[in-house]
Amino acid sequence: MAIILGGMVPRPPWKYRLLAAIHAHRNAGDPGADPLVRRAAEGLVAATSRVVFGVEKPGWITSGASEGNLLALYTLREEGYRRVVAFDTSHYSIKKSALMLSMELDILPTHEGRPRLDLLERRITPDSVVVATVGTTQEGLVDPVGEIAGVAGSVGAAVHVDAAYGGYIARFLTGKARFRLEPPVMTVVVDAHKIPEAPPPAGVILASKQKLLDNLWFESPYIPTGRQFGILGTRPGGPIVAAWRRVEDLDRNPGFPRLASILMRRLKKTLKALERLGYETPVTPDLPVACATHPRLEEALERLKASGVRVYRCPRYNGVRIVMMPSTRPKTYMKHLAFD
């Protein structure tokens, strides 16, 4: 297996890979036909909601935030919101989803990766869905969800939160991620195959009210349940079973608040070590994701490519992405990003 630097979907711990393999034959696309899958799906949603918000909210499983973002924008479109207002740090799946749904898309520039609320106030309309990100892909920043919700609420607009990376840990690290899943914040997506390191694909969409989820169930009269959720017909059940167990295990030990602290300490240690090698961090992150730049970076990347190491970039800053996951250690980055 190739070495990957800066990835957000690492290799899961072996016992969860085994659990996913044992249940690989199960189809989560028809939970009514498999009581274990239904129990796992409901358990994963409940555990995720408790970690992210401290309370249980309506939700269901997805294959990850790319599907989740599409579903969130679809259900909000069905509720009358026809425009998508996103920031230039939003994940590419937001643009893709807006195009697929034929929704008007307005992408707002940020200042050093931070949303400009004054610009949002000028561009937002009552039929808008504003997308806030909890853990931007290149910078590890958290958009101020509460402030964005205040702007949206003042005109009757909606807010969707893409918390694919940061959902499980962000509220323990920054006040910007402490918000309620109540209007105008309508939907949130979180990935269990990122910070929890569950086998992919495994994600969750949470909603402020059940009606938003009801829009995402589609009639399928020939299967036992009589309906299916989201885009996929056949949905891998093994990863859902494994993700349920993994999230509950991490919640007990070490606990997500402690895990958040551990990952931030590792990131700071890594960035300090890289700084001694001449790397710079153009943006100070909120979460355990950062971008590191170096005058000789292209030289390092060519060497890594030749040796079979795959590297995730942060092209906005012409740098390399540094991501801390439970299985990631600072020495991995130091080994590969050091210069001879």
XYZ file of C-alpha atoms in Angstrom:
340
model
C 0.000 0.000 0.000
C 1.366 3.419 -0.995
C 2.300 5.910 1.715
C -0.116 8.854 1.706
C 0.660 12.200 3.327
C -2.137 14.581 4.232
C -5.034 12.226 3.594
C -8.270 12.435 5.575
C -9.366 8.835 5.056
C -6.559 6.811 6.670
C -6.291 3.075 7.116
C -8.780 2.053 9.840
C -7.639 -0.014 12.841
C -7.561 -3.696 11.958
C -10.443 -4.841 14.175
C -12.837 -2.406 12.490
C -11.635 -3.471 9.047
C -12.332 -7.029 10.137
C -15.771 -6.083 11.421
C -16.601 -4.386 8.121
C -15.397 -7.451 6.216
C -17.480 -9.826 8.345
C -20.589 -7.794 7.529
C -19.664 -7.001 3.922
C -22.659 -8.982 2.644
C -25.176 -6.703 4.357
C -27.091 -4.059 2.391
C -27.762 -0.875 4.336
C -29.886 0.324 1.427
C -32.727 -1.828 2.751
C -32.418 -1.689 6.550
C -35.892 -3.149 6.975
C -34.612 -6.478 5.654
C -31.695 -6.615 8.097
C -32.335 -5.798 11.778
C -28.606 -5.597 12.557
C -27.990 -2.991 9.859
C -30.952 -0.960 11.036
C -29.699 -1.114 14.615
C -26.212 -0.083 13.466
C -27.533 2.813 11.373
C -29.703 4.111 14.196
C -26.849 3.629 16.662
C -24.340 5.491 14.482
C -26.733 8.405 13.987
C -27.525 8.620 17.711
C -23.875 8.376 18.786
C -22.791 10.967 16.222
C -25.526 13.390 17.243
C -24.606 13.073 20.917
C -20.934 13.788 20.199
C -21.578 16.697 17.833
C -24.450 18.378 19.703
C -24.781 16.705 23.088
C -28.353 15.679 22.222
C -29.957 13.312 19.737
C -31.319 14.866 16.545
C -33.055 13.303 13.516
C -30.649 11.804 11.014
C -29.658 8.921 8.770
C -26.596 7.339 7.216
C -24.821 8.456 4.051
C -21.769 7.318 2.114
C -20.007 10.478 3.278
C -20.259 14.240 3.076
C -20.207 14.441 -0.724
C -23.481 12.534 -0.805
C -24.596 14.303 2.367
C -24.044 17.768 0.891
C -26.058 16.850 -2.184
C -28.877 15.467 -0.040
C -28.902 18.512 2.233
C -29.120 20.951 -0.663
C -31.791 18.813 -2.324
C -34.079 18.710 0.704
C -33.632 22.441 1.289
C -34.390 23.112 -2.361
C -37.609 21.154 -1.878
C -38.410 23.476 1.036
C -38.135 26.513 -1.253
C -34.476 27.529 -0.968
C -33.250 27.911 -4.541
C -29.847 29.598 -4.150
C -26.593 28.323 -2.656
C -24.262 30.863 -1.082
C -20.872 29.342 -0.290
C -17.387 30.608 0.471
C -14.314 29.995 -1.661
C -13.018 27.620 1.034
C -16.059 25.320 0.695
C -15.525 21.725 -0.414
C -15.741 21.097 -4.149
C -18.792 18.874 -3.614
C -20.852 21.985 -2.835
C -20.306 23.364 -6.330
C -20.891 19.926 -7.817
C -24.139 19.509 -5.883
C -25.439 22.943 -6.862
C -24.748 22.175 -10.524
C -26.465 18.784 -10.340
C -29.500 20.328 -8.637
C -29.649 23.339 -10.999
C -29.421 25.704 -8.035
C -27.951 29.158 -8.457
C -24.480 29.251 -6.898
C -22.831 32.351 -5.445
C -19.275 31.792 -4.187
C -18.007 34.532 -1.889
C -14.311 35.359 -1.470
C -12.800 35.045 1.991
C -10.093 37.015 3.775
C -7.210 34.678 4.616
C -9.687 31.807 4.582
C -12.161 33.539 6.912
C -15.711 34.409 5.739
C -16.487 38.073 5.207
C -19.813 38.557 6.960
C -20.249 42.050 5.529
C -20.156 40.561 2.031
C -22.547 37.795 3.066
C -25.015 40.400 4.333
C -24.998 42.074 0.910
C -25.376 38.896 -1.139
C -27.765 36.758 0.897
C -31.459 36.504 -0.036
C -34.436 34.843 1.712
C -34.287 31.874 -0.691
C -30.590 31.184 0.022
C -28.856 28.231 1.650
C -25.603 29.431 3.181
C -22.963 26.703 3.465
C -20.694 26.919 6.513
C -17.704 24.608 6.881
C -16.407 23.090 10.106
C -12.909 22.144 9.007
C -11.975 23.640 5.642
C -10.112 21.204 3.424
C -6.931 23.209 2.873
C -6.659 25.345 6.022
C -8.385 23.500 8.885
C -10.522 26.552 9.632
C -13.972 26.671 11.201
C -16.472 29.138 9.802
C -18.317 31.097 12.544
C -21.550 29.133 12.290
C -23.388 31.148 14.926
C -22.615 34.473 13.243
C -23.509 33.080 9.822
C -26.772 31.779 11.275
C -27.482 35.251 12.649
C -27.126 36.783 9.196
C -29.226 34.028 7.608
C -31.931 34.243 10.237
C -32.286 37.984 9.758
C -33.535 37.479 6.185
C -35.217 34.076 6.524
C -32.463 32.108 4.781
C -31.190 28.635 5.739
C -27.774 27.336 6.797
C -26.214 23.986 5.925
C -23.064 22.922 7.785
C -20.419 20.731 6.159
C -18.652 19.218 9.178
C -17.180 16.250 7.322
C -13.776 16.483 8.990
C -14.389 18.523 12.123
C -17.790 17.356 13.283
C -16.641 14.957 15.991
C -14.006 17.245 17.548
C -14.548 20.898 16.602
C -16.820 21.967 19.448
C -14.149 20.883 21.918
C -11.565 23.144 20.245
C -13.310 26.360 19.233
C -16.433 28.275 20.171
C -17.147 28.870 16.481
C -18.264 25.233 16.245
C -20.638 25.392 19.218
C -24.050 25.882 17.695
C -27.486 24.328 17.868
C -29.087 22.345 15.093
C -32.143 24.570 15.058
C -33.453 26.954 12.372
C -31.908 28.675 10.552
C -29.280 25.904 10.845
C -31.158 23.134 9.049
C -28.717 20.340 8.207
C -25.264 19.064 9.156
C -23.134 16.344 7.570
C -20.333 14.459 9.339
C -17.981 11.692 8.175
C -17.319 8.695 10.405
C -14.539 7.600 8.039
C -12.479 10.713 8.795
C -11.636 11.558 12.438
C -13.058 8.290 13.856
C -11.127 6.348 11.160
C -14.021 3.989 10.467
C -13.870 1.937 7.261
C -15.339 3.953 4.370
C -17.919 4.736 3.202
C -19.662 5.876 6.390
C -21.241 9.258 7.033
C -24.234 10.837 8.736
C -26.654 13.626 7.879
C -28.454 15.309 10.777
C -31.438 17.634 10.469
C -33.227 20.193 12.596
C -36.568 18.509 11.915
C -37.789 15.162 10.618
C -39.495 16.720 7.586
C -36.113 17.480 6.033
C -35.226 13.787 6.202
C -38.638 12.695 4.946
C -37.852 14.505 1.686
C -34.910 12.120 1.239
C -36.832 8.854 1.493
C -38.017 7.602 -1.888
C -40.654 5.002 -2.694
C -39.312 1.563 -3.551
C -42.371 -0.698 -3.288
C -40.744 -4.044 -4.059
C -38.348 -4.113 -1.083
C -39.405 -4.984 2.503
C -39.068 -1.421 3.784
C -40.973 -0.008 0.830
C -38.634 2.964 0.572
C -34.956 3.881 0.322
C -32.908 6.800 1.570
C -30.722 9.076 -0.482
C -28.967 8.313 -3.732
C -27.673 4.770 -3.358
C -29.824 1.695 -3.849
C -27.285 -0.831 -2.680
C -25.468 0.709 0.295
C -22.531 -1.119 1.950
C -23.638 -2.339 5.370
C -20.278 -3.519 6.701
C -18.806 -0.013 7.095
C -21.942 1.156 8.926
C -21.683 -1.655 11.467
C -17.975 -0.935 11.949
C -18.494 2.841 12.156
C -21.147 2.459 14.831
C -18.769 0.403 16.966
C -15.802 2.695 16.281
C -17.602 5.927 17.217
C -18.973 4.429 20.419
C -15.555 2.983 21.325
C -13.796 6.320 20.777
C -16.475 8.127 22.751
C -15.626 5.918 25.738
C -11.850 5.865 25.341
C -10.160 8.287 25.026
C -13.328 10.347 24.536
C -13.674 12.893 21.751
C -12.754 15.933 23.905
C -9.444 14.305 24.844
C -8.887 13.060 21.301
C -9.357 16.609 19.999
C -6.701 17.876 22.409
C -4.287 15.071 21.492
C -4.601 15.760 17.764
C -4.045 19.504 18.165
C -0.928 18.880 20.247
C 0.409 16.582 17.544
C -0.282 19.168 14.867
C 1.493 21.925 16.785
C 4.462 19.631 17.382
C 4.611 18.813 13.679
C 4.374 22.440 12.575
C 7.114 23.506 14.999
C 9.392 20.773 13.704
C 8.648 21.735 10.093
C 9.328 25.371 10.925
C 12.861 24.397 11.925
C 13.235 22.960 8.418
C 12.163 26.212 6.812
C 8.447 25.522 6.347
C 5.838 28.189 7.015
C 2.133 27.985 7.870
C 0.273 30.717 5.948
C -2.925 30.350 8.002
C -3.230 29.447 11.691
C -5.681 26.509 11.836
C -8.598 25.930 14.201
C -8.518 22.151 13.788
C -5.754 19.534 13.307
C -5.353 20.392 9.602
C -2.831 22.877 8.259
C -1.043 23.936 5.112
C 2.771 24.075 5.080
C 4.774 25.904 2.431
C 8.485 25.879 1.591
C 10.608 27.536 -1.130
C 11.943 24.081 -2.075
C 8.603 22.276 -1.801
C 8.469 21.204 -5.455
C 11.856 19.563 -5.033
C 10.550 17.580 -2.066
C 7.367 16.596 -3.905
C 9.279 15.311 -6.926
C 11.440 13.186 -4.653
C 8.391 11.808 -2.837
C 6.595 11.041 -6.089
C 9.616 9.115 -7.348
C 9.669 7.063 -4.147
C 5.958 6.215 -4.365
C 4.692 8.599 -1.673
C 1.399 10.299 -2.527
C 0.897 13.812 -1.171
C -2.259 15.866 -0.688
C -1.732 19.500 -1.611
C -3.201 22.821 -0.523
C -2.995 24.528 -3.943
C -4.555 27.741 -2.660
C -1.228 28.381 -0.890
C 1.066 26.212 -3.039
C 1.760 23.984 -0.074
C 1.375 20.496 1.330
C -1.497 19.555 3.611
C -0.751 18.380 7.143
C -3.552 16.321 8.698
C -3.572 14.730 12.131
C -5.705 11.625 12.600
C -5.760 9.180 15.537
C -3.268 6.932 13.723
C -1.031 9.781 12.463
C 2.232 10.726 14.147
C 4.423 13.815 13.624
C 7.434 11.660 12.736
C 5.695 10.529 9.536
C 5.707 14.065 8.158
C 9.203 14.766 9.434
C 10.564 11.675 7.746
C 9.167 12.519 4.326
C 9.259 16.323 4.266
C 12.815 16.754 5.510
C 15.485 17.810 3.012
C 18.836 16.089 2.528
